[in-house]
Amino acid sequence: SAVISQKPSRDICQRGTSLTIQCQVDSQVTMMFWYRQQPGQSLTLIATANQGSEATYESGFVIDKFPISRPNLTFSTLTVSNMSPEDSSIYLCSVETGAGFRSEQYFGPGTRLTVT
Amino acid sequence: AQKVTQAQTEISVVEKEDVTLDCVYETRDTTYYLFWYKQPPSGELVFLIRRNSFDEQNEISGRYSWNFQKSTSSFNFTITASQVVDSAVYFCALRGISSGSARQLTFGSGTQLTVLP
């Protein structure tokens, strides 16, 4: 398993500003992911972040809006840039542990973002 | 393309009743993984189980059991003798391992389970 922490746990931000969310894992992991969960909705993958390479973004998400850093094997950040009320969501960090058929995927506690 | 369908949006049961949450999936991958997660009101996502596509044995863990039927592309989740603490949103998810879909979890829309005292 993996213990994942996120900072901040929640924030209220004004439109036009940016927020950086931090994700810390208690062990070294290769694969880290960032998901968004809009109110009352399911989870949508924003991007996959591997250490030492550029993040891979899913359709509908762009680097200018959601820049990601992955400086080492236990840490990543997601920035939500130039925020609008539509960005109000829970943002979750996720990691994959193990390998092959023993791999599992765990999620952090999430960051609740409200944009006014 | 992958798809996960959880047709039950909301379910309410009375404590001690058994309840089954349905999950139907679509994938072109011959090998894939299926997951169930629990999201209580606090918001964190709790990993419950991972099932590999080549392992069709059903699994039981305490009051939880899972029925994987590859022939019908279903991976249903049963809670026996439900408790109020089981109230949460439950998500079924799928991950294929072919090129292009590797490691991307596709989530269903979730089922809100409410267990009444």
GROMACS .gro file of C-alpha atoms in nm:
model
  233
    1SER     CA    1   0.000   0.000   0.000
    2ALA     CA    2   0.096   0.367  -0.003
    3VAL     CA    3   0.024   0.660   0.224
    4ILE     CA    4  -0.045   0.974   0.027
    5SER     CA    5  -0.083   1.325   0.161
    6GLN     CA    6  -0.202   1.634  -0.020
    7LYS     CA    7  -0.173   2.003   0.060
    8PRO     CA    8  -0.385   2.202   0.091
    9SER     CA    9  -0.682   1.989   0.189
   10ARG     CA   10  -0.917   2.263   0.075
   11ASP     CA   11  -0.902   2.620  -0.048
   12ILE     CA   12  -1.125   2.898  -0.165
   13CYS     CA   13  -0.971   3.105  -0.442
   14GLN     CA   14  -1.068   3.401  -0.653
   15ARG     CA   15  -1.109   3.370  -1.026
   16GLY     CA   16  -0.800   3.455  -1.225
   17THR     CA   17  -0.558   3.330  -0.961
   18SER     CA   18  -0.357   3.008  -0.952
   19LEU     CA   19  -0.325   2.734  -0.691
   20THR     CA   20  -0.053   2.473  -0.658
   21ILE     CA   21  -0.147   2.141  -0.499
   22GLN     CA   22   0.122   1.923  -0.349
   23CYS     CA   23   0.123   1.544  -0.334
   24GLN     CA   24   0.364   1.351  -0.113
   25VAL     CA   25   0.396   0.970  -0.102
   26ASP     CA   26   0.561   0.769   0.173
   27SER     CA   27   0.750   0.548  -0.073
   28GLN     CA   28   0.913   0.580  -0.413
   29VAL     CA   29   0.671   0.526  -0.699
   30THR     CA   30   0.717   0.547  -1.072
   31MET     CA   31   0.364   0.631  -1.178
   32MET     CA   32   0.171   0.924  -1.033
   33PHE     CA   33  -0.158   1.050  -1.160
   34TRP     CA   34  -0.376   1.356  -1.114
   35TYR     CA   35  -0.754   1.325  -1.126
   36ARG     CA   36  -1.037   1.575  -1.107
   37GLN     CA   37  -1.376   1.506  -0.956
   38GLN     CA   38  -1.632   1.773  -1.030
   39PRO     CA   39  -1.923   1.807  -0.785
   40GLY     CA   40  -2.141   1.498  -0.788
   41GLN     CA   41  -1.941   1.344  -1.071
   42SER     CA   42  -1.701   1.058  -1.124
   43LEU     CA   43  -1.326   1.088  -1.154
   44THR     CA   44  -1.152   1.206  -1.468
   45LEU     CA   45  -0.782   1.163  -1.532
   46ILE     CA   46  -0.602   1.492  -1.594
   47ALA     CA   47  -0.250   1.365  -1.655
   48THR     CA   48   0.009   1.100  -1.581
   49ALA     CA   49   0.333   1.222  -1.425
   50ASN     CA   50   0.648   1.012  -1.444
   51GLN     CA   51   0.968   1.127  -1.281
   52GLY     CA   52   1.218   1.260  -1.530
   53SER     CA   53   0.980   1.314  -1.817
   54GLU     CA   54   0.705   1.549  -1.927
   55ALA     CA   55   0.359   1.478  -1.797
   56THR     CA   56   0.116   1.315  -2.038
   57TYR     CA   57  -0.216   1.497  -2.055
   58GLU     CA   58  -0.553   1.349  -2.136
   59SER     CA   59  -0.784   1.492  -2.397
   60GLY     CA   60  -0.937   1.816  -2.277
   61PHE     CA   61  -0.652   1.906  -2.043
   62VAL     CA   62  -0.354   2.120  -2.140
   63ILE     CA   63  -0.022   2.199  -1.980
   64ASP     CA   64  -0.078   2.574  -1.976
   65LYS     CA   65  -0.387   2.529  -1.761
   66PHE     CA   66  -0.262   2.240  -1.545
   67PRO     CA   67   0.119   2.247  -1.526
   68ILE     CA   68   0.263   1.951  -1.338
   69SER     CA   69   0.600   1.897  -1.178
   70ARG     CA   70   0.754   1.564  -1.076
   71PRO     CA   71   1.094   1.641  -0.929
   72ASN     CA   72   1.148   1.302  -0.761
   73LEU     CA   73   0.989   0.964  -0.698
   74THR     CA   74   0.788   1.071  -0.391
   75PHE     CA   75   0.653   1.414  -0.482
   76SER     CA   76   0.447   1.594  -0.744
   77THR     CA   77   0.261   1.920  -0.782
   78LEU     CA   78  -0.038   2.020  -0.990
   79THR     CA   79  -0.110   2.387  -1.056
   80VAL     CA   80  -0.455   2.505  -1.155
   81SER     CA   81  -0.390   2.825  -1.346
   82ASN     CA   82  -0.609   3.127  -1.418
   83MET     CA   83  -0.894   2.969  -1.228
   84SER     CA   84  -1.261   3.007  -1.307
   85PRO     CA   85  -1.566   2.879  -1.114
   86GLU     CA   86  -1.573   2.578  -1.349
   87ASP     CA   87  -1.248   2.463  -1.191
   88SER     CA   88  -1.424   2.407  -0.858
   89SER     CA   89  -1.362   2.037  -0.797
   90ILE     CA   90  -1.182   1.786  -0.585
   91TYR     CA   91  -0.833   1.722  -0.719
   92LEU     CA   92  -0.685   1.384  -0.630
   93CYS     CA   93  -0.335   1.254  -0.653
   94SER     CA   94  -0.295   0.883  -0.718
   95VAL     CA   95  -0.003   0.641  -0.731
   96GLU     CA   96   0.053   0.295  -0.865
   97THR     CA   97   0.239   0.050  -0.646
   98GLY     CA   98   0.374  -0.293  -0.723
   99ALA     CA   99   0.427  -0.427  -1.070
  100GLY     CA  100   0.243  -0.626  -1.330
  101PHE     CA  101  -0.046  -0.826  -1.198
  102ARG     CA  102   0.029  -0.725  -0.842
  103SER     CA  103  -0.001  -0.354  -0.911
  104GLU     CA  104  -0.256  -0.151  -0.720
  105GLN     CA  105  -0.361   0.210  -0.734
  106TYR     CA  106  -0.414   0.432  -0.431
  107PHE     CA  107  -0.552   0.781  -0.394
  108GLY     CA  108  -0.469   1.075  -0.174
  109PRO     CA  109  -0.733   1.246   0.043
  110GLY     CA  110  -0.800   1.508  -0.223
  111THR     CA  111  -0.793   1.887  -0.237
  112ARG     CA  112  -1.133   2.056  -0.237
  113LEU     CA  113  -1.109   2.369  -0.447
  114THR     CA  114  -1.378   2.634  -0.464
  115VAL     CA  115  -1.335   2.921  -0.707
  116THR     CA  116  -1.545   3.232  -0.650
  117ALA     CA  117  -1.222   0.245  -2.586
  118GLN     CA  118  -1.305   0.148  -2.232
  119LYS     CA  119  -1.631   0.206  -2.056
  120VAL     CA  120  -1.767   0.127  -1.711
  121THR     CA  121  -2.137   0.144  -1.639
  122GLN     CA  122  -2.289   0.162  -1.295
  123ALA     CA  123  -2.658   0.182  -1.373
  124GLN     CA  124  -2.765   0.227  -1.011
  125THR     CA  125  -2.727   0.594  -0.928
  126GLU     CA  126  -2.861   0.568  -0.573
  127ILE     CA  127  -2.957   0.279  -0.349
  128SER     CA  128  -3.113   0.296  -0.003
  129VAL     CA  129  -3.134  -0.003   0.228
  130VAL     CA  130  -3.212  -0.057   0.592
  131GLU     CA  131  -2.935  -0.168   0.819
  132LYS     CA  132  -2.864  -0.544   0.813
  133GLU     CA  133  -3.003  -0.587   0.464
  134ASP     CA  134  -2.781  -0.727   0.191
  135VAL     CA  135  -2.715  -0.503  -0.107
  136THR     CA  136  -2.553  -0.564  -0.446
  137LEU     CA  137  -2.391  -0.290  -0.651
  138ASP     CA  138  -2.376  -0.362  -1.021
  139CYS     CA  139  -2.086  -0.290  -1.254
  140VAL     CA  140  -2.072  -0.368  -1.626
  141TYR     CA  141  -1.767  -0.292  -1.835
  142GLU     CA  142  -1.651  -0.277  -2.195
  143THR     CA  143  -1.297  -0.318  -2.316
  144ARG     CA  144  -1.110  -0.449  -2.617
  145ASP     CA  145  -0.819  -0.555  -2.403
  146THR     CA  146  -0.786  -0.928  -2.344
  147THR     CA  147  -0.610  -0.865  -2.016
  148TYR     CA  148  -0.733  -0.600  -1.778
  149TYR     CA  149  -0.790  -0.514  -1.415
  150LEU     CA  150  -1.109  -0.427  -1.236
  151PHE     CA  151  -1.129  -0.224  -0.918
  152TRP     CA  152  -1.379  -0.115  -0.658
  153TYR     CA  153  -1.330   0.199  -0.451
  154LYS     CA  154  -1.533   0.346  -0.166
  155GLN     CA  155  -1.570   0.722  -0.123
  156PRO     CA  156  -1.724   0.813   0.214
  157PRO     CA  157  -1.859   1.165   0.280
  158SER     CA  158  -1.512   1.278   0.388
  159GLY     CA  159  -1.408   1.247   0.024
  160GLU     CA  160  -1.106   1.018   0.029
  161LEU     CA  161  -1.106   0.724  -0.210
  162VAL     CA  162  -1.055   0.392  -0.035
  163PHE     CA  163  -0.921   0.097  -0.234
  164LEU     CA  164  -1.134  -0.215  -0.180
  165ILE     CA  165  -1.028  -0.474  -0.436
  166ARG     CA  166  -0.841  -0.536  -0.759
  167ARG     CA  167  -0.934  -0.832  -0.979
  168ASN     CA  168  -0.733  -0.954  -1.278
  169SER     CA  169  -0.924  -1.057  -1.587
  170PHE     CA  170  -0.772  -1.404  -1.595
  171ASP     CA  171  -0.883  -1.479  -1.239
  172GLU     CA  172  -1.255  -1.544  -1.229
  173GLN     CA  173  -1.268  -1.673  -0.876
  174ASN     CA  174  -1.512  -1.488  -0.661
  175GLU     CA  175  -1.370  -1.323  -0.354
  176ILE     CA  176  -1.502  -1.271  -0.006
  177SER     CA  177  -1.359  -1.036   0.253
  178GLY     CA  178  -1.564  -1.017   0.569
  179ARG     CA  179  -1.903  -0.872   0.477
  180TYR     CA  180  -1.784  -0.786   0.127
  181SER     CA  181  -1.795  -1.020  -0.171
  182TRP     CA  182  -1.732  -0.975  -0.540
  183ASN     CA  183  -1.876  -1.172  -0.830
  184PHE     CA  184  -1.671  -1.149  -1.150
  185GLN     CA  185  -1.847  -1.287  -1.459
  186LYS     CA  186  -1.632  -1.248  -1.766
  187SER     CA  187  -1.905  -1.392  -1.991
  188THR     CA  188  -2.134  -1.103  -1.906
  189SER     CA  189  -1.860  -0.843  -1.848
  190SER     CA  190  -1.979  -0.779  -1.497
  191PHE     CA  191  -1.803  -0.729  -1.167
  192ASN     CA  192  -2.070  -0.694  -0.900
  193PHE     CA  193  -2.012  -0.606  -0.536
  194THR     CA  194  -2.226  -0.737  -0.251
  195ILE     CA  195  -2.233  -0.607   0.105
  196THR     CA  196  -2.387  -0.853   0.348
  197ALA     CA  197  -2.561  -0.731   0.662
  198SER     CA  198  -2.510  -0.366   0.571
  199GLN     CA  199  -2.418  -0.110   0.833
  200VAL     CA  200  -2.464   0.266   0.852
  201VAL     CA  201  -2.088   0.309   0.809
  202ASP     CA  202  -2.119   0.150   0.466
  203SER     CA  203  -2.295   0.463   0.344
  204ALA     CA  204  -2.075   0.607   0.071
  205VAL     CA  205  -2.033   0.640  -0.302
  206TYR     CA  206  -1.889   0.326  -0.455
  207PHE     CA  207  -1.694   0.338  -0.780
  208CYS     CA  208  -1.611   0.055  -1.013
  209ALA     CA  209  -1.308   0.111  -1.237
  210LEU     CA  210  -1.127  -0.063  -1.522
  211ARG     CA  211  -0.772  -0.054  -1.644
  212GLY     CA  212  -0.656  -0.223  -1.960
  213ILE     CA  213  -0.294  -0.302  -2.030
  214SER     CA  214  -0.271  -0.263  -2.404
  215SER     CA  215  -0.066   0.017  -2.555
  216GLY     CA  216  -0.248   0.346  -2.527
  217SER     CA  217  -0.465   0.243  -2.236
  218ALA     CA  218  -0.200   0.124  -1.999
  219ARG     CA  219  -0.250   0.240  -1.644
  220GLN     CA  220  -0.541   0.473  -1.712
  221LEU     CA  221  -0.824   0.396  -1.475
  222THR     CA  222  -1.166   0.442  -1.631
  223PHE     CA  223  -1.426   0.501  -1.364
  224GLY     CA  224  -1.796   0.436  -1.360
  225SER     CA  225  -2.030   0.711  -1.254
  226GLY     CA  226  -2.060   0.574  -0.903
  227THR     CA  227  -2.344   0.441  -0.688
  228GLN     CA  228  -2.452   0.634  -0.382
  229LEU     CA  229  -2.536   0.381  -0.112
  230THR     CA  230  -2.733   0.500   0.190
  231VAL     CA  231  -2.781   0.259   0.479
  232LEU     CA  232  -3.058   0.368   0.709
  233PRO     CA  233  -3.055   0.278   1.079
   0.00000   0.00000   0.00000
